[in-house]
Short mmCIF file of N, CA and C in Angstrom, two decimals:
data_model
loop_
_atom_site.label_atom_id
_atom_site.label_comp_id
_atom_site.label_asym_id
_atom_site.label_seq_id
_atom_site.Cartn_x
_atom_site.Cartn_y
_atom_site.Cartn_z
N MET A 1 -3.38 -24.09 0.79
CA MET A 1 -3.78 -22.76 0.38
C MET A 1 -4.93 -22.27 1.27
N ALA A 2 -4.86 -21.02 1.69
CA ALA A 2 -5.89 -20.45 2.56
C ALA A 2 -7.16 -20.14 1.77
N PRO A 3 -8.31 -20.23 2.41
CA PRO A 3 -9.55 -19.82 1.76
C PRO A 3 -9.51 -18.34 1.39
N SER A 4 -10.31 -17.94 0.43
CA SER A 4 -10.30 -16.54 -0.02
C SER A 4 -11.12 -15.66 0.93
N ILE A 5 -10.90 -14.35 0.81
CA ILE A 5 -11.66 -13.35 1.55
C ILE A 5 -12.42 -12.51 0.54
N LYS A 6 -13.72 -12.34 0.75
CA LYS A 6 -14.54 -11.55 -0.16
C LYS A 6 -14.55 -10.07 0.20
N ASP A 7 -14.32 -9.76 1.46
CA ASP A 7 -14.38 -8.38 1.91
C ASP A 7 -13.46 -8.22 3.11
N PHE A 8 -12.91 -7.02 3.26
CA PHE A 8 -12.02 -6.74 4.38
C PHE A 8 -12.23 -5.30 4.77
N LYS A 9 -12.52 -5.06 6.03
CA LYS A 9 -12.73 -3.69 6.46
C LYS A 9 -12.32 -3.58 7.92
N VAL A 10 -11.75 -2.43 8.26
CA VAL A 10 -11.33 -2.19 9.64
C VAL A 10 -12.37 -1.31 10.34
N TYR A 11 -12.41 -1.40 11.64
CA TYR A 11 -13.24 -0.54 12.47
C TYR A 11 -12.37 0.60 12.98
N MET A 12 -12.74 1.81 12.60
CA MET A 12 -11.97 2.99 12.96
C MET A 12 -12.68 3.73 14.10
N PRO A 13 -11.93 4.16 15.12
CA PRO A 13 -12.55 4.85 16.25
C PRO A 13 -12.97 6.28 15.92
N ALA A 14 -13.98 6.76 16.65
CA ALA A 14 -14.43 8.14 16.48
C ALA A 14 -14.67 8.76 17.86
N LYS A 15 -13.95 9.81 18.14
CA LYS A 15 -14.13 10.54 19.41
C LYS A 15 -15.48 11.25 19.42
N ASP A 16 -15.78 11.95 18.33
CA ASP A 16 -17.09 12.57 18.12
C ASP A 16 -17.61 12.01 16.81
N PHE A 17 -18.52 11.06 16.92
CA PHE A 17 -18.99 10.29 15.78
C PHE A 17 -19.52 11.19 14.66
N GLU A 18 -20.32 12.19 15.00
CA GLU A 18 -20.91 13.07 13.99
C GLU A 18 -19.84 13.90 13.28
N VAL A 19 -18.88 14.42 14.01
CA VAL A 19 -17.79 15.19 13.40
C VAL A 19 -16.98 14.30 12.46
N SER A 20 -16.66 13.09 12.90
CA SER A 20 -15.88 12.18 12.06
C SER A 20 -16.65 11.79 10.80
N LYS A 21 -17.96 11.58 10.92
CA LYS A 21 -18.77 11.27 9.73
C LYS A 21 -18.71 12.43 8.74
N ARG A 22 -18.84 13.65 9.23
CA ARG A 22 -18.77 14.81 8.34
C ARG A 22 -17.39 14.95 7.71
N PHE A 23 -16.34 14.67 8.49
CA PHE A 23 -14.97 14.77 7.99
C PHE A 23 -14.74 13.82 6.82
N TYR A 24 -15.06 12.55 7.00
CA TYR A 24 -14.80 11.58 5.93
C TYR A 24 -15.72 11.81 4.73
N SER A 25 -16.93 12.28 4.97
CA SER A 25 -17.81 12.64 3.85
C SER A 25 -17.22 13.81 3.07
N ALA A 26 -16.69 14.80 3.78
CA ALA A 26 -16.09 15.97 3.13
C ALA A 26 -14.86 15.58 2.32
N LEU A 27 -14.13 14.55 2.77
CA LEU A 27 -12.98 14.08 2.01
C LEU A 27 -13.39 13.39 0.71
N GLY A 28 -14.67 12.99 0.62
CA GLY A 28 -15.15 12.37 -0.61
C GLY A 28 -15.59 10.94 -0.46
N PHE A 29 -15.54 10.40 0.74
CA PHE A 29 -16.00 9.03 0.98
C PHE A 29 -17.53 9.01 0.99
N ALA A 30 -18.13 8.03 0.33
CA ALA A 30 -19.57 7.85 0.38
C ALA A 30 -19.91 7.13 1.68
N MET A 31 -20.91 7.64 2.40
CA MET A 31 -21.28 7.06 3.68
C MET A 31 -22.60 6.32 3.60
N SER A 32 -22.66 5.19 4.26
CA SER A 32 -23.93 4.50 4.47
C SER A 32 -24.01 4.15 5.95
N GLU A 33 -25.19 4.36 6.51
CA GLU A 33 -25.37 4.10 7.93
C GLU A 33 -25.21 2.61 8.20
N GLY A 34 -24.52 2.30 9.27
CA GLY A 34 -24.34 0.91 9.69
C GLY A 34 -25.34 0.58 10.79
N TRP A 35 -24.96 -0.32 11.63
CA TRP A 35 -25.81 -0.72 12.75
C TRP A 35 -24.99 -0.61 14.03
N GLY A 36 -25.66 -0.42 15.14
CA GLY A 36 -24.99 -0.42 16.43
C GLY A 36 -23.95 0.67 16.59
N GLY A 37 -24.21 1.87 16.10
CA GLY A 37 -23.25 2.96 16.24
C GLY A 37 -22.10 2.89 15.27
N THR A 38 -22.37 2.49 14.04
CA THR A 38 -21.34 2.43 13.01
C THR A 38 -21.83 3.10 11.73
N ALA A 39 -20.88 3.45 10.88
CA ALA A 39 -21.18 3.95 9.54
C ALA A 39 -20.09 3.44 8.62
N ASP A 40 -20.47 3.00 7.44
CA ASP A 40 -19.50 2.52 6.46
C ASP A 40 -19.15 3.65 5.50
N PHE A 41 -17.87 3.71 5.13
CA PHE A 41 -17.37 4.71 4.20
C PHE A 41 -16.65 4.00 3.07
N GLU A 42 -16.86 4.49 1.83
CA GLU A 42 -16.26 3.86 0.66
C GLU A 42 -15.78 4.93 -0.32
N LEU A 43 -14.62 4.68 -0.88
CA LEU A 43 -14.08 5.52 -1.95
C LEU A 43 -13.33 4.61 -2.91
N ASN A 44 -13.77 4.57 -4.14
CA ASN A 44 -13.13 3.75 -5.18
C ASN A 44 -12.99 2.28 -4.76
N GLY A 45 -14.02 1.75 -4.12
CA GLY A 45 -14.01 0.34 -3.73
C GLY A 45 -13.26 0.04 -2.45
N ASN A 46 -12.67 1.04 -1.83
CA ASN A 46 -11.94 0.85 -0.57
C ASN A 46 -12.84 1.32 0.57
N ARG A 47 -12.97 0.47 1.60
CA ARG A 47 -13.96 0.76 2.64
C ARG A 47 -13.38 0.61 4.04
N PHE A 48 -14.02 1.32 4.96
CA PHE A 48 -13.77 1.13 6.38
C PHE A 48 -15.07 1.39 7.12
N ARG A 49 -15.12 0.93 8.36
CA ARG A 49 -16.30 1.14 9.19
C ARG A 49 -15.91 2.05 10.35
N LEU A 50 -16.57 3.20 10.43
CA LEU A 50 -16.37 4.13 11.53
C LEU A 50 -17.29 3.70 12.66
N GLN A 51 -16.75 3.70 13.88
CA GLN A 51 -17.59 3.31 15.00
C GLN A 51 -17.65 4.40 16.05
N ASP A 52 -18.79 4.50 16.68
CA ASP A 52 -19.00 5.48 17.74
C ASP A 52 -18.41 4.91 19.02
N TYR A 53 -17.09 4.82 19.02
CA TYR A 53 -16.35 4.24 20.15
C TYR A 53 -14.97 4.88 20.14
N TYR A 54 -14.47 5.22 21.32
CA TYR A 54 -13.19 5.94 21.39
C TYR A 54 -12.42 5.56 22.65
N VAL A 55 -11.19 5.19 22.46
CA VAL A 55 -10.20 5.05 23.52
C VAL A 55 -8.98 5.81 23.03
N LYS A 56 -8.57 6.83 23.76
CA LYS A 56 -7.52 7.74 23.32
C LYS A 56 -6.25 7.01 22.87
N ASP A 57 -5.74 6.11 23.69
CA ASP A 57 -4.51 5.40 23.34
C ASP A 57 -4.66 4.59 22.06
N TRP A 58 -5.82 3.99 21.88
CA TRP A 58 -6.06 3.20 20.67
C TRP A 58 -6.14 4.12 19.45
N ALA A 59 -6.95 5.18 19.55
CA ALA A 59 -7.13 6.09 18.41
C ALA A 59 -5.81 6.72 17.99
N GLU A 60 -5.01 7.13 18.96
CA GLU A 60 -3.76 7.82 18.64
C GLU A 60 -2.65 6.88 18.19
N ASN A 61 -2.92 5.58 18.20
CA ASN A 61 -1.97 4.59 17.66
C ASN A 61 -2.54 3.87 16.45
N PHE A 62 -3.69 4.31 15.97
CA PHE A 62 -4.36 3.71 14.83
C PHE A 62 -3.91 4.45 13.57
N MET A 63 -3.49 3.70 12.56
CA MET A 63 -3.02 4.30 11.32
C MET A 63 -3.66 3.62 10.13
N VAL A 64 -3.93 4.41 9.10
CA VAL A 64 -4.48 3.88 7.86
C VAL A 64 -3.59 4.37 6.73
N VAL A 65 -3.08 3.45 5.92
CA VAL A 65 -2.23 3.80 4.79
C VAL A 65 -3.05 3.65 3.51
N MET A 66 -3.04 4.71 2.70
CA MET A 66 -3.78 4.70 1.44
C MET A 66 -2.84 4.99 0.29
N GLY A 67 -2.78 4.10 -0.67
CA GLY A 67 -2.01 4.34 -1.88
C GLY A 67 -2.80 5.26 -2.80
N VAL A 68 -2.19 6.34 -3.26
CA VAL A 68 -2.87 7.31 -4.12
C VAL A 68 -2.01 7.64 -5.33
N ASP A 69 -2.65 8.19 -6.36
CA ASP A 69 -1.92 8.59 -7.56
C ASP A 69 -1.26 9.95 -7.43
N ASP A 70 -1.82 10.82 -6.57
CA ASP A 70 -1.35 12.20 -6.51
C ASP A 70 -1.42 12.74 -5.08
N VAL A 71 -0.33 12.63 -4.35
CA VAL A 71 -0.27 13.10 -2.97
C VAL A 71 -0.50 14.60 -2.89
N GLU A 72 0.06 15.35 -3.83
CA GLU A 72 -0.11 16.81 -3.81
C GLU A 72 -1.59 17.19 -3.95
N ALA A 73 -2.32 16.48 -4.80
CA ALA A 73 -3.75 16.75 -4.96
C ALA A 73 -4.50 16.46 -3.66
N TRP A 74 -4.14 15.38 -2.98
CA TRP A 74 -4.77 15.07 -1.70
C TRP A 74 -4.42 16.13 -0.65
N HIS A 75 -3.19 16.60 -0.66
CA HIS A 75 -2.78 17.64 0.28
C HIS A 75 -3.65 18.88 0.09
N GLU A 76 -3.80 19.32 -1.14
CA GLU A 76 -4.62 20.50 -1.42
C GLU A 76 -6.09 20.25 -1.08
N HIS A 77 -6.58 19.05 -1.39
CA HIS A 77 -7.98 18.70 -1.12
C HIS A 77 -8.26 18.72 0.38
N VAL A 78 -7.40 18.10 1.17
CA VAL A 78 -7.60 18.06 2.62
C VAL A 78 -7.54 19.47 3.21
N LYS A 79 -6.58 20.28 2.75
CA LYS A 79 -6.50 21.66 3.23
C LYS A 79 -7.78 22.42 2.91
N LEU A 80 -8.31 22.22 1.71
CA LEU A 80 -9.52 22.92 1.28
C LEU A 80 -10.73 22.54 2.13
N VAL A 81 -10.96 21.24 2.31
CA VAL A 81 -12.17 20.81 3.02
C VAL A 81 -12.08 21.04 4.53
N THR A 82 -10.90 21.27 5.05
CA THR A 82 -10.76 21.50 6.49
C THR A 82 -10.49 22.97 6.83
N ALA A 83 -10.44 23.83 5.82
CA ALA A 83 -10.05 25.24 6.02
C ALA A 83 -10.93 25.99 7.00
N GLY A 84 -12.20 25.68 7.08
CA GLY A 84 -13.09 26.42 7.96
C GLY A 84 -12.99 26.05 9.42
N GLY A 85 -12.24 25.01 9.73
CA GLY A 85 -12.08 24.58 11.12
C GLY A 85 -13.25 23.79 11.68
N ALA A 86 -14.13 23.30 10.82
CA ALA A 86 -15.33 22.59 11.28
C ALA A 86 -15.05 21.21 11.86
N PHE A 87 -13.84 20.73 11.71
CA PHE A 87 -13.55 19.37 12.15
C PHE A 87 -12.64 19.30 13.37
N GLY A 88 -12.44 20.41 14.02
CA GLY A 88 -11.65 20.39 15.25
C GLY A 88 -10.17 20.30 15.01
N ASN A 89 -9.53 19.46 15.76
CA ASN A 89 -8.07 19.38 15.82
C ASN A 89 -7.46 18.53 14.70
N ILE A 90 -7.65 18.96 13.46
CA ILE A 90 -7.05 18.27 12.31
C ILE A 90 -5.61 18.75 12.18
N ARG A 91 -4.71 17.83 11.92
CA ARG A 91 -3.33 18.22 11.63
C ARG A 91 -2.96 17.71 10.25
N ILE A 92 -2.38 18.58 9.46
CA ILE A 92 -1.97 18.25 8.10
C ILE A 92 -0.50 18.60 7.97
N MET A 93 0.33 17.61 7.69
CA MET A 93 1.74 17.85 7.48
C MET A 93 2.02 18.03 5.99
N ALA A 94 3.04 18.75 5.67
CA ALA A 94 3.43 18.91 4.27
C ALA A 94 3.91 17.57 3.73
N PRO A 95 3.61 17.28 2.46
CA PRO A 95 4.12 16.04 1.86
C PRO A 95 5.64 15.99 1.95
N GLU A 96 6.16 14.79 2.15
CA GLU A 96 7.60 14.60 2.25
C GLU A 96 8.01 13.31 1.54
N ASN A 97 9.26 13.27 1.13
CA ASN A 97 9.80 12.05 0.52
C ASN A 97 10.26 11.11 1.62
N VAL A 98 9.76 9.88 1.55
CA VAL A 98 10.13 8.85 2.52
C VAL A 98 10.46 7.59 1.74
N ASP A 99 11.71 7.20 1.78
CA ASP A 99 12.14 5.96 1.11
C ASP A 99 11.69 5.86 -0.34
N GLY A 100 11.77 6.95 -1.06
CA GLY A 100 11.43 6.95 -2.48
C GLY A 100 9.96 7.18 -2.79
N SER A 101 9.14 7.37 -1.77
CA SER A 101 7.71 7.64 -1.97
C SER A 101 7.39 9.03 -1.46
N LEU A 102 6.39 9.66 -2.06
CA LEU A 102 5.89 10.93 -1.56
C LEU A 102 4.76 10.61 -0.58
N VAL A 103 4.86 11.15 0.64
CA VAL A 103 3.96 10.76 1.72
C VAL A 103 3.32 12.00 2.36
N LEU A 104 2.02 11.91 2.59
CA LEU A 104 1.27 12.95 3.28
C LEU A 104 0.68 12.35 4.55
N HIS A 105 0.89 13.04 5.68
CA HIS A 105 0.32 12.62 6.96
C HIS A 105 -0.78 13.59 7.36
N VAL A 106 -1.94 13.03 7.71
CA VAL A 106 -3.08 13.82 8.18
C VAL A 106 -3.60 13.14 9.44
N VAL A 107 -3.83 13.92 10.48
CA VAL A 107 -4.43 13.38 11.70
C VAL A 107 -5.90 13.79 11.72
N ASP A 108 -6.77 12.80 11.80
CA ASP A 108 -8.21 13.05 11.72
C ASP A 108 -8.75 13.62 13.04
N PRO A 109 -10.04 13.92 13.13
CA PRO A 109 -10.59 14.55 14.35
C PRO A 109 -10.44 13.71 15.62
N SER A 110 -10.21 12.41 15.48
CA SER A 110 -10.09 11.54 16.65
C SER A 110 -8.65 11.21 17.01
N GLY A 111 -7.70 11.68 16.19
CA GLY A 111 -6.29 11.37 16.44
C GLY A 111 -5.76 10.24 15.59
N VAL A 112 -6.59 9.68 14.71
CA VAL A 112 -6.16 8.61 13.80
C VAL A 112 -5.25 9.20 12.74
N LEU A 113 -4.13 8.53 12.47
CA LEU A 113 -3.18 8.99 11.47
C LEU A 113 -3.53 8.40 10.11
N LEU A 114 -3.80 9.28 9.15
CA LEU A 114 -4.04 8.87 7.76
C LEU A 114 -2.76 9.12 6.99
N ILE A 115 -2.28 8.11 6.29
CA ILE A 115 -1.02 8.21 5.56
C ILE A 115 -1.32 7.97 4.09
N PHE A 116 -1.14 9.01 3.29
CA PHE A 116 -1.35 8.94 1.84
C PHE A 116 0.01 8.75 1.19
N VAL A 117 0.16 7.71 0.38
CA VAL A 117 1.45 7.36 -0.21
C VAL A 117 1.34 7.30 -1.73
N GLN A 118 2.28 7.98 -2.39
CA GLN A 118 2.37 7.94 -3.85
C GLN A 118 3.71 7.37 -4.23
#
């Protein structure tokens, strides 16, 4: 049997660190400053570490899947918090049915694909 893991977090790239911090804060993630050009984000016990580091090919192939209770609510929420255009090149696709799940795709300011699944 493998030893247990107490914590698990990924390092997410940021093309413009300040814009990405504002984006994830606007989505509702609580932010705490990290060290060495990082910031931690948490929502309902789920966390990731944003880093002030960017490689286009890496960012545009980085994906985060989040299980949610209400994809439509997330769709409306993301549209609302990004409506002013303060976060640059955000892309929000309409929710769609994929293999029996309702799925929302959002591309963050750095090109990272966020996948919300209900």
